């Protein structure tokens, strides 16, 4: 039995979605309410709505006894993509990648079969194409344009042979059916990190503790032996009282509920409580008393929660936003935790707010627009009641 | 002892004809057509994962919080996460039928999620029915699955759910119930056949002999869940499973596109 998705003329107006636009004309702050952007609009949305869009009345084949119905098959859709003007094409799956190129490519792919049917001039003859084939065709076309590979839970991916031992990171487990393959357990983009690690990038917010991750924690409670910290994971972490460099029973930091601590995950096991520590294993060891140690309590400033993906971007050594901020010469301090939180501190409250906004926005913004965005935000802060010495001309 | 009763055949409808033995569906779909699906990932800011899934005028918003520490330690399961589902109906208070739906969604998610990765935690799934025009069970399950995927909780596969209705066209002399083995075979309707309608709306569900919702795994097309109401023969059930597998492939293609789109948007890969 052939199956396909039906399209129906929508009675209701199309869904309204809010979006943060950073289009071709540069960064626009704020949120706009509007219709779903079509392929021209280069949407850069924090949320995506795909689905049936408002479809104009389209002509049905005169020879078909069913008329005038709002049903089209996916095959006819692909045909019409070539002929009709772009905004008349209503597609069941509003994909960004469905620009004319990939649609045409997909159509060409099945051109042989379709041209046959077109000649016969009857829809009921051959039957409609299975939607999954058509959808798969478009996906294939998109992939051919060298887009990064998105995996869904259950998808397997072969690891290349030349890697002596591939490490599987976030969201991947080893699959046994094809040898040397990895199975995805999360939905996201498959990424390779030199020298031999594969992982799935997704934008989840809940942290899963891993050893030697640097995290930000908020003290919830103080026990006799350790502090209980909220590290935005499924369970709290525990930081021993003496887990600071140079700390002894008589000389240890006193943290209160609500303090922010930058620490390292010492022990992370799914069955056992997560253990945190503020000691340093490699690098320069500084006593907690000096206030110059890497880990420890963070005073002042503000902590903001974000997605794990943004934290990974910020911790990357080639992070563009931080490079741009460095160029502007704005004085601030930032501590990024792998658990979906970052801390910003500066002498001036306005700068703190600006930096927080800049970092949050950098998640969604297109490459190349960071410069503009940073200038815009810093300018808006400086215009209020501060001298424009904030913006260092570069 | 069973007397084999020949079940009335389920005719797979030729794709073209809306003539004539089968009256047209209220929304002019063919029997083997799904309503156009709509999906929005991450509409809720505060939830760990959320999704809005709609098929036609049936729409469900699902939110996932977790894996989180359970409020009461008695809810902890040492071997894996516990899944708690709440279904809020379209209007009114939740009743026992919502409880039934919750149980079904929970069973589906417990099969799909890698529970052993999150011992002693709870995954809360809250589903709010926004619109109900038939096929609600399938919509609930799809929305919950998408919300769990959006939350980044590890899953073994993507569960896809489809609902179907078994109808017999009104040209039959009487409401064509497939006869039970015990009764005489002469009451089995001979001239009329029963049809399987994919993705029924409320009107069709009400007039149907039976409705059935089947969950299929995306990886190896196994049946994950099966809820049915009404009377059907075993052969009709197996037909329905085959139909569901086909429809699940179409849904999977849609989900794949949605998630690819979403992933590419939020990852700045253009």
CSV table of N, CA, C and O in Angstrom, one decimal, chain A residues 16-92:
chain,number,residue,atom,x,y,z
A,16,UNK,N,2.5,31.7,13.9
A,16,UNK,CA,3.4,32.9,14.1
A,16,UNK,C,4.6,32.4,15.0
A,16,UNK,O,4.4,31.7,15.9
A,17,UNK,N,5.7,32.8,14.6
A,17,UNK,CA,6.8,32.4,15.5
A,17,UNK,C,7.7,33.6,15.8
A,17,UNK,O,7.8,34.5,15.0
A,18,UNK,N,8.3,33.5,17.0
A,18,UNK,CA,9.2,34.6,17.3
A,18,UNK,C,10.6,34.2,16.9
A,18,UNK,O,11.0,33.0,17.0
A,19,UNK,N,11.3,35.1,16.5
A,19,UNK,CA,12.7,34.8,16.0
A,19,UNK,C,13.6,35.9,16.3
A,19,UNK,O,13.3,37.0,16.5
A,20,UNK,N,14.8,35.6,16.4
A,20,UNK,CA,15.9,36.5,16.6
A,20,UNK,C,16.6,36.6,15.2
A,20,UNK,O,17.2,35.6,14.8
A,21,UNK,N,16.5,37.7,14.6
A,21,UNK,CA,17.0,37.7,13.2
A,21,UNK,C,18.4,38.2,13.1
A,21,UNK,O,18.7,39.2,13.7
A,22,UNK,N,19.2,37.5,12.4
A,22,UNK,CA,20.5,38.1,12.1
A,22,UNK,C,20.7,37.8,10.6
A,22,UNK,O,21.4,36.9,10.3
A,23,UNK,N,20.0,38.5,9.8
A,23,UNK,CA,20.0,38.2,8.4
A,23,UNK,C,21.2,38.8,7.7
A,23,UNK,O,22.2,39.2,8.2
A,24,UNK,N,20.9,39.0,6.4
A,24,UNK,CA,22.0,39.5,5.5
A,24,UNK,C,22.4,40.9,5.9
A,24,UNK,O,23.5,41.3,5.7
A,25,UNK,N,21.4,41.7,6.4
A,25,UNK,CA,21.7,43.1,6.7
A,25,UNK,C,22.3,43.3,8.0
A,25,UNK,O,22.4,44.4,8.4
A,26,UNK,N,22.7,42.2,8.6
A,26,UNK,CA,23.4,42.4,9.9
A,26,UNK,C,22.5,42.1,11.1
A,26,UNK,O,21.4,41.6,10.9
A,27,UNK,N,22.9,42.4,12.2
A,27,UNK,CA,22.3,41.9,13.4
A,27,UNK,C,21.2,42.9,13.8
A,27,UNK,O,21.3,44.1,13.8
A,28,UNK,N,20.0,42.3,14.0
A,28,UNK,CA,18.9,43.2,14.6
A,28,UNK,C,18.6,42.6,15.9
A,28,UNK,O,18.2,41.4,16.0
A,29,UNK,N,18.6,43.4,16.9
A,29,UNK,CA,18.3,42.9,18.2
A,29,UNK,C,16.8,42.9,18.4
A,29,UNK,O,16.0,43.3,17.6
A,30,UNK,N,16.4,42.3,19.5
A,30,UNK,CA,15.0,42.3,19.8
A,30,UNK,C,14.3,41.1,19.2
A,30,UNK,O,14.9,40.3,18.4
A,31,UNK,N,13.1,41.0,19.4
A,31,UNK,CA,12.3,39.8,18.9
A,31,UNK,C,11.3,40.4,17.9
A,31,UNK,O,10.7,41.4,18.2
A,32,UNK,N,11.1,39.7,16.9
A,32,UNK,CA,10.1,40.1,15.9
A,32,UNK,C,9.0,39.0,15.9
A,32,UNK,O,9.3,37.8,15.9
A,33,UNK,N,7.8,39.5,15.7
A,33,UNK,CA,6.7,38.5,15.5
A,33,UNK,C,6.4,38.6,14.0
A,33,UNK,O,6.2,39.7,13.5
A,34,UNK,N,6.3,37.5,13.4
A,34,UNK,CA,5.9,37.6,12.0
A,34,UNK,C,5.7,36.2,11.5
A,34,UNK,O,5.7,35.2,12.2
A,35,UNK,N,5.5,36.1,10.2
A,35,UNK,CA,5.2,34.8,9.6
A,35,UNK,C,6.5,34.0,9.4
A,35,UNK,O,7.6,34.5,9.6
A,36,UNK,N,6.3,32.8,9.1
A,36,UNK,CA,7.4,31.9,8.9
A,36,UNK,C,8.1,32.5,7.6
A,36,UNK,O,7.5,32.7,6.6
A,37,UNK,N,9.4,32.6,7.7
A,37,UNK,CA,10.1,33.1,6.6
A,37,UNK,C,10.3,32.0,5.6
A,37,UNK,O,10.5,30.9,5.9
A,38,UNK,N,10.2,32.4,4.3
A,38,UNK,CA,10.4,31.4,3.3
A,38,UNK,C,11.9,31.3,3.0
A,38,UNK,O,12.7,31.9,3.6
A,39,UNK,N,12.2,30.7,1.9
A,39,UNK,CA,13.6,30.4,1.6
A,39,UNK,C,14.3,31.7,1.4
A,39,UNK,O,15.5,31.8,1.6
A,40,UNK,N,13.7,32.7,0.9
A,40,UNK,CA,14.4,34.0,0.6
A,40,UNK,C,14.9,34.6,1.9
A,40,UNK,O,15.9,35.3,1.9
A,41,UNK,N,14.1,34.4,3.0
A,41,UNK,CA,14.4,35.3,4.1
A,41,UNK,C,15.6,34.9,5.0
A,41,UNK,O,15.9,35.5,6.0
A,42,UNK,N,16.2,33.8,4.6
A,42,UNK,CA,17.4,33.3,5.4
A,42,UNK,C,17.1,33.4,6.9
A,42,UNK,O,17.6,34.1,7.7
A,43,UNK,N,16.2,32.5,7.3
A,43,UNK,CA,15.8,32.6,8.7
A,43,UNK,C,17.0,32.1,9.6
A,43,UNK,O,17.8,31.3,9.2
A,44,UNK,N,17.1,32.7,10.7
A,44,UNK,CA,18.1,32.3,11.7
A,44,UNK,C,17.4,32.2,13.0
A,44,UNK,O,17.5,33.0,13.9
A,45,UNK,N,16.5,31.3,13.1
A,45,UNK,CA,15.6,31.2,14.2
A,45,UNK,C,16.0,30.4,15.3
A,45,UNK,O,16.8,29.4,15.1
A,46,UNK,N,15.6,30.7,16.5
A,46,UNK,CA,16.0,29.9,17.6
A,46,UNK,C,15.0,28.7,17.7
A,46,UNK,O,15.3,27.7,18.4
A,47,UNK,N,13.9,28.8,17.1
A,47,UNK,CA,13.0,27.7,17.0
A,47,UNK,C,12.6,27.5,15.5
A,47,UNK,O,12.5,28.4,14.8
A,48,UNK,N,12.3,26.3,15.2
A,48,UNK,CA,11.9,26.1,13.8
A,48,UNK,C,10.5,25.5,13.8
A,48,UNK,O,10.2,24.5,14.5
A,49,UNK,N,9.7,26.0,13.0
A,49,UNK,CA,8.4,25.3,12.7
A,49,UNK,C,8.5,24.8,11.3
A,49,UNK,O,8.7,25.5,10.4
A,50,UNK,N,8.3,23.5,11.2
A,50,UNK,CA,8.1,23.0,9.9
A,50,UNK,C,6.7,22.4,9.8
A,50,UNK,O,6.2,21.9,10.7
A,51,UNK,N,6.2,22.6,8.7
A,51,UNK,CA,4.8,22.0,8.5
A,51,UNK,C,4.2,22.6,7.3
A,51,UNK,O,4.8,23.3,6.5
A,52,UNK,N,2.9,22.3,7.2
A,52,UNK,CA,2.2,22.7,6.1
A,52,UNK,C,2.0,24.3,6.1
A,52,UNK,O,1.6,24.8,7.1
A,53,UNK,N,2.4,24.9,5.1
A,53,UNK,CA,2.2,26.3,5.0
A,53,UNK,C,0.9,26.6,4.3
A,53,UNK,O,0.3,25.7,3.6
A,54,UNK,N,0.5,27.9,4.3
A,54,UNK,CA,-0.7,28.2,3.6
A,54,UNK,C,-0.5,28.0,2.1
A,54,UNK,O,0.4,28.5,1.5
A,55,UNK,N,-1.4,27.2,1.6
A,55,UNK,CA,-1.2,26.8,0.2
A,55,UNK,C,-2.2,27.5,-0.7
A,55,UNK,O,-3.4,27.5,-0.4
A,56,UNK,N,-1.7,28.2,-1.7
A,56,UNK,CA,-2.7,28.8,-2.6
A,56,UNK,C,-3.5,27.8,-3.4
A,56,UNK,O,-3.0,26.6,-3.5
A,57,UNK,N,-4.6,28.1,-3.9
A,57,UNK,CA,-5.3,27.1,-4.8
A,57,UNK,C,-4.4,26.8,-6.0
A,57,UNK,O,-3.9,27.7,-6.6
A,58,UNK,N,-4.2,25.6,-6.2
A,58,UNK,CA,-3.4,25.2,-7.4
A,58,UNK,C,-4.2,24.3,-8.3
A,58,UNK,O,-5.2,23.8,-7.9
A,59,UNK,N,-3.8,24.3,-9.5
A,59,UNK,CA,-4.7,23.6,-10.5
A,59,UNK,C,-4.5,22.1,-10.4
A,59,UNK,O,-3.4,21.6,-10.1
A,60,UNK,N,-5.5,21.5,-10.6
A,60,UNK,CA,-5.5,20.0,-10.6
A,60,UNK,C,-5.5,19.6,-12.1
A,60,UNK,O,-5.9,20.3,-12.9
A,61,UNK,N,-5.1,18.4,-12.3
A,61,UNK,CA,-5.1,17.9,-13.6
A,61,UNK,C,-6.5,17.8,-14.1
A,61,UNK,O,-7.4,17.3,-13.4
A,62,UNK,N,-6.8,18.2,-15.3
A,62,UNK,CA,-8.2,18.2,-15.8
A,62,UNK,C,-8.6,16.8,-16.0
A,62,UNK,O,-9.8,16.5,-16.0
A,63,UNK,N,-7.7,15.9,-16.3
A,63,UNK,CA,-8.1,14.5,-16.6
A,63,UNK,C,-8.5,13.8,-15.4
A,63,UNK,O,-9.0,12.7,-15.4
A,64,UNK,N,-8.1,14.3,-14.3
A,64,UNK,CA,-8.3,13.5,-13.0
A,64,UNK,C,-9.7,13.7,-12.6
A,64,UNK,O,-10.2,14.8,-12.5
A,65,UNK,N,-10.4,12.6,-12.3
A,65,UNK,CA,-11.8,12.8,-11.9
A,65,UNK,C,-12.0,13.5,-10.6
A,65,UNK,O,-13.1,13.9,-10.3
A,66,UNK,N,-11.0,13.5,-9.8
A,66,UNK,CA,-11.2,14.2,-8.5
A,66,UNK,C,-10.8,15.6,-8.7
A,66,UNK,O,-9.7,16.0,-8.8
A,67,UNK,N,-11.8,16.5,-8.6
A,67,UNK,CA,-11.5,17.9,-8.8
A,67,UNK,C,-12.5,18.7,-8.0
A,67,UNK,O,-13.7,18.3,-8.0
A,68,UNK,N,-12.2,19.9,-7.6
A,68,UNK,CA,-10.9,20.4,-7.3
A,68,UNK,C,-10.5,20.1,-5.9
A,68,UNK,O,-11.1,20.7,-5.0
A,69,UNK,N,-9.6,19.2,-5.7
A,69,UNK,CA,-9.2,18.8,-4.4
A,69,UNK,C,-7.9,19.6,-3.9
A,69,UNK,O,-7.2,20.0,-4.8
A,70,UNK,N,-7.7,19.6,-2.7
A,70,UNK,CA,-6.5,20.3,-2.2
A,70,UNK,C,-5.4,19.3,-2.0
A,70,UNK,O,-4.4,19.6,-1.4
A,71,UNK,N,-5.6,18.1,-2.5
A,71,UNK,CA,-4.6,17.1,-2.3
A,71,UNK,C,-3.6,17.2,-3.4
A,71,UNK,O,-3.9,17.2,-4.6
A,72,UNK,N,-2.4,17.1,-3.0
A,72,UNK,CA,-1.3,16.9,-4.0
A,72,UNK,C,-0.4,15.8,-3.5
A,72,UNK,O,-0.3,15.6,-2.4
A,73,UNK,N,0.2,15.2,-4.4
A,73,UNK,CA,1.1,14.1,-4.0
A,73,UNK,C,2.5,14.8,-3.9
A,73,UNK,O,2.7,15.8,-4.5
A,74,UNK,N,3.3,14.1,-3.3
A,74,UNK,CA,4.7,14.6,-3.2
A,74,UNK,C,5.3,14.7,-4.6
A,74,UNK,O,6.1,15.6,-4.9
A,75,UNK,N,5.0,13.8,-5.4
A,75,UNK,CA,5.6,13.7,-6.7
A,75,UNK,C,5.2,15.0,-7.5
A,75,UNK,O,6.0,15.7,-8.1
A,76,UNK,N,3.9,15.3,-7.4
A,76,UNK,CA,3.4,16.4,-8.2
A,76,UNK,C,4.0,17.7,-7.6
A,76,UNK,O,4.3,18.6,-8.3
A,77,UNK,N,4.2,17.7,-6.4
A,77,UNK,CA,4.9,18.8,-5.7
A,77,UNK,C,6.3,19.0,-6.3
A,77,UNK,O,6.6,20.2,-6.6
A,78,UNK,N,7.0,18.0,-6.5
A,78,UNK,CA,8.3,18.1,-7.0
A,78,UNK,C,8.3,18.6,-8.4
A,78,UNK,O,9.2,19.3,-8.9
A,79,UNK,N,7.3,18.2,-9.1
A,79,UNK,CA,7.2,18.6,-10.5
A,79,UNK,C,6.9,20.1,-10.5
A,79,UNK,O,7.5,20.9,-11.2
A,80,UNK,N,5.9,20.5,-9.6
A,80,UNK,CA,5.5,21.9,-9.7
A,80,UNK,C,6.6,22.8,-9.2
A,80,UNK,O,6.6,24.0,-9.5
A,81,UNK,N,7.5,22.2,-8.4
A,81,UNK,CA,8.6,23.1,-7.9
A,81,UNK,C,9.4,23.7,-9.1
A,81,UNK,O,10.0,24.8,-9.0
A,82,UNK,N,9.4,22.9,-10.2
A,82,UNK,CA,10.2,23.4,-11.3
A,82,UNK,C,9.4,24.5,-12.1
A,82,UNK,O,10.0,25.4,-12.6
A,83,UNK,N,8.1,24.3,-12.1
A,83,UNK,CA,7.3,25.1,-13.0
A,83,UNK,C,6.8,26.4,-12.4
A,83,UNK,O,6.9,27.5,-12.9
A,84,UNK,N,6.2,26.2,-11.2
A,84,UNK,CA,5.5,27.4,-10.7
A,84,UNK,C,6.5,28.3,-10.0
A,84,UNK,O,7.6,27.9,-9.6
A,85,UNK,N,6.1,29.5,-9.8
A,85,UNK,CA,7.0,30.5,-9.1
A,85,UNK,C,7.1,30.0,-7.6
A,85,UNK,O,6.3,29.3,-7.1
A,86,UNK,N,8.2,30.5,-7.1
A,86,UNK,CA,8.6,29.9,-5.8
A,86,UNK,C,7.6,30.0,-4.7
A,86,UNK,O,7.4,29.1,-3.9
A,87,UNK,N,6.9,31.2,-4.6
A,87,UNK,CA,6.1,31.3,-3.4
A,87,UNK,C,4.8,30.6,-3.6
A,87,UNK,O,4.0,30.6,-2.7
A,88,UNK,N,4.6,30.0,-4.7
A,88,UNK,CA,3.4,29.2,-4.9
A,88,UNK,C,3.6,27.7,-4.5
A,88,UNK,O,2.7,27.0,-4.3
A,89,UNK,N,4.8,27.4,-4.3
A,89,UNK,CA,5.1,26.0,-3.9
A,89,UNK,C,4.8,25.9,-2.4
A,89,UNK,O,5.4,26.5,-1.6
A,90,UNK,N,3.9,25.0,-2.1
A,90,UNK,CA,3.7,24.8,-0.7
A,90,UNK,C,4.2,23.4,-0.5
A,90,UNK,O,3.8,22.4,-1.2
A,91,UNK,N,4.9,23.2,0.5
A,91,UNK,CA,5.6,21.9,0.7
A,91,UNK,C,5.2,21.5,2.1
A,91,UNK,O,5.2,22.2,3.0
A,92,UNK,N,5.0,20.2,2.2
A,92,UNK,CA,4.6,19.7,3.5
A,92,UNK,C,5.7,19.9,4.5
A,92,UNK,O,5.5,20.1,5.7
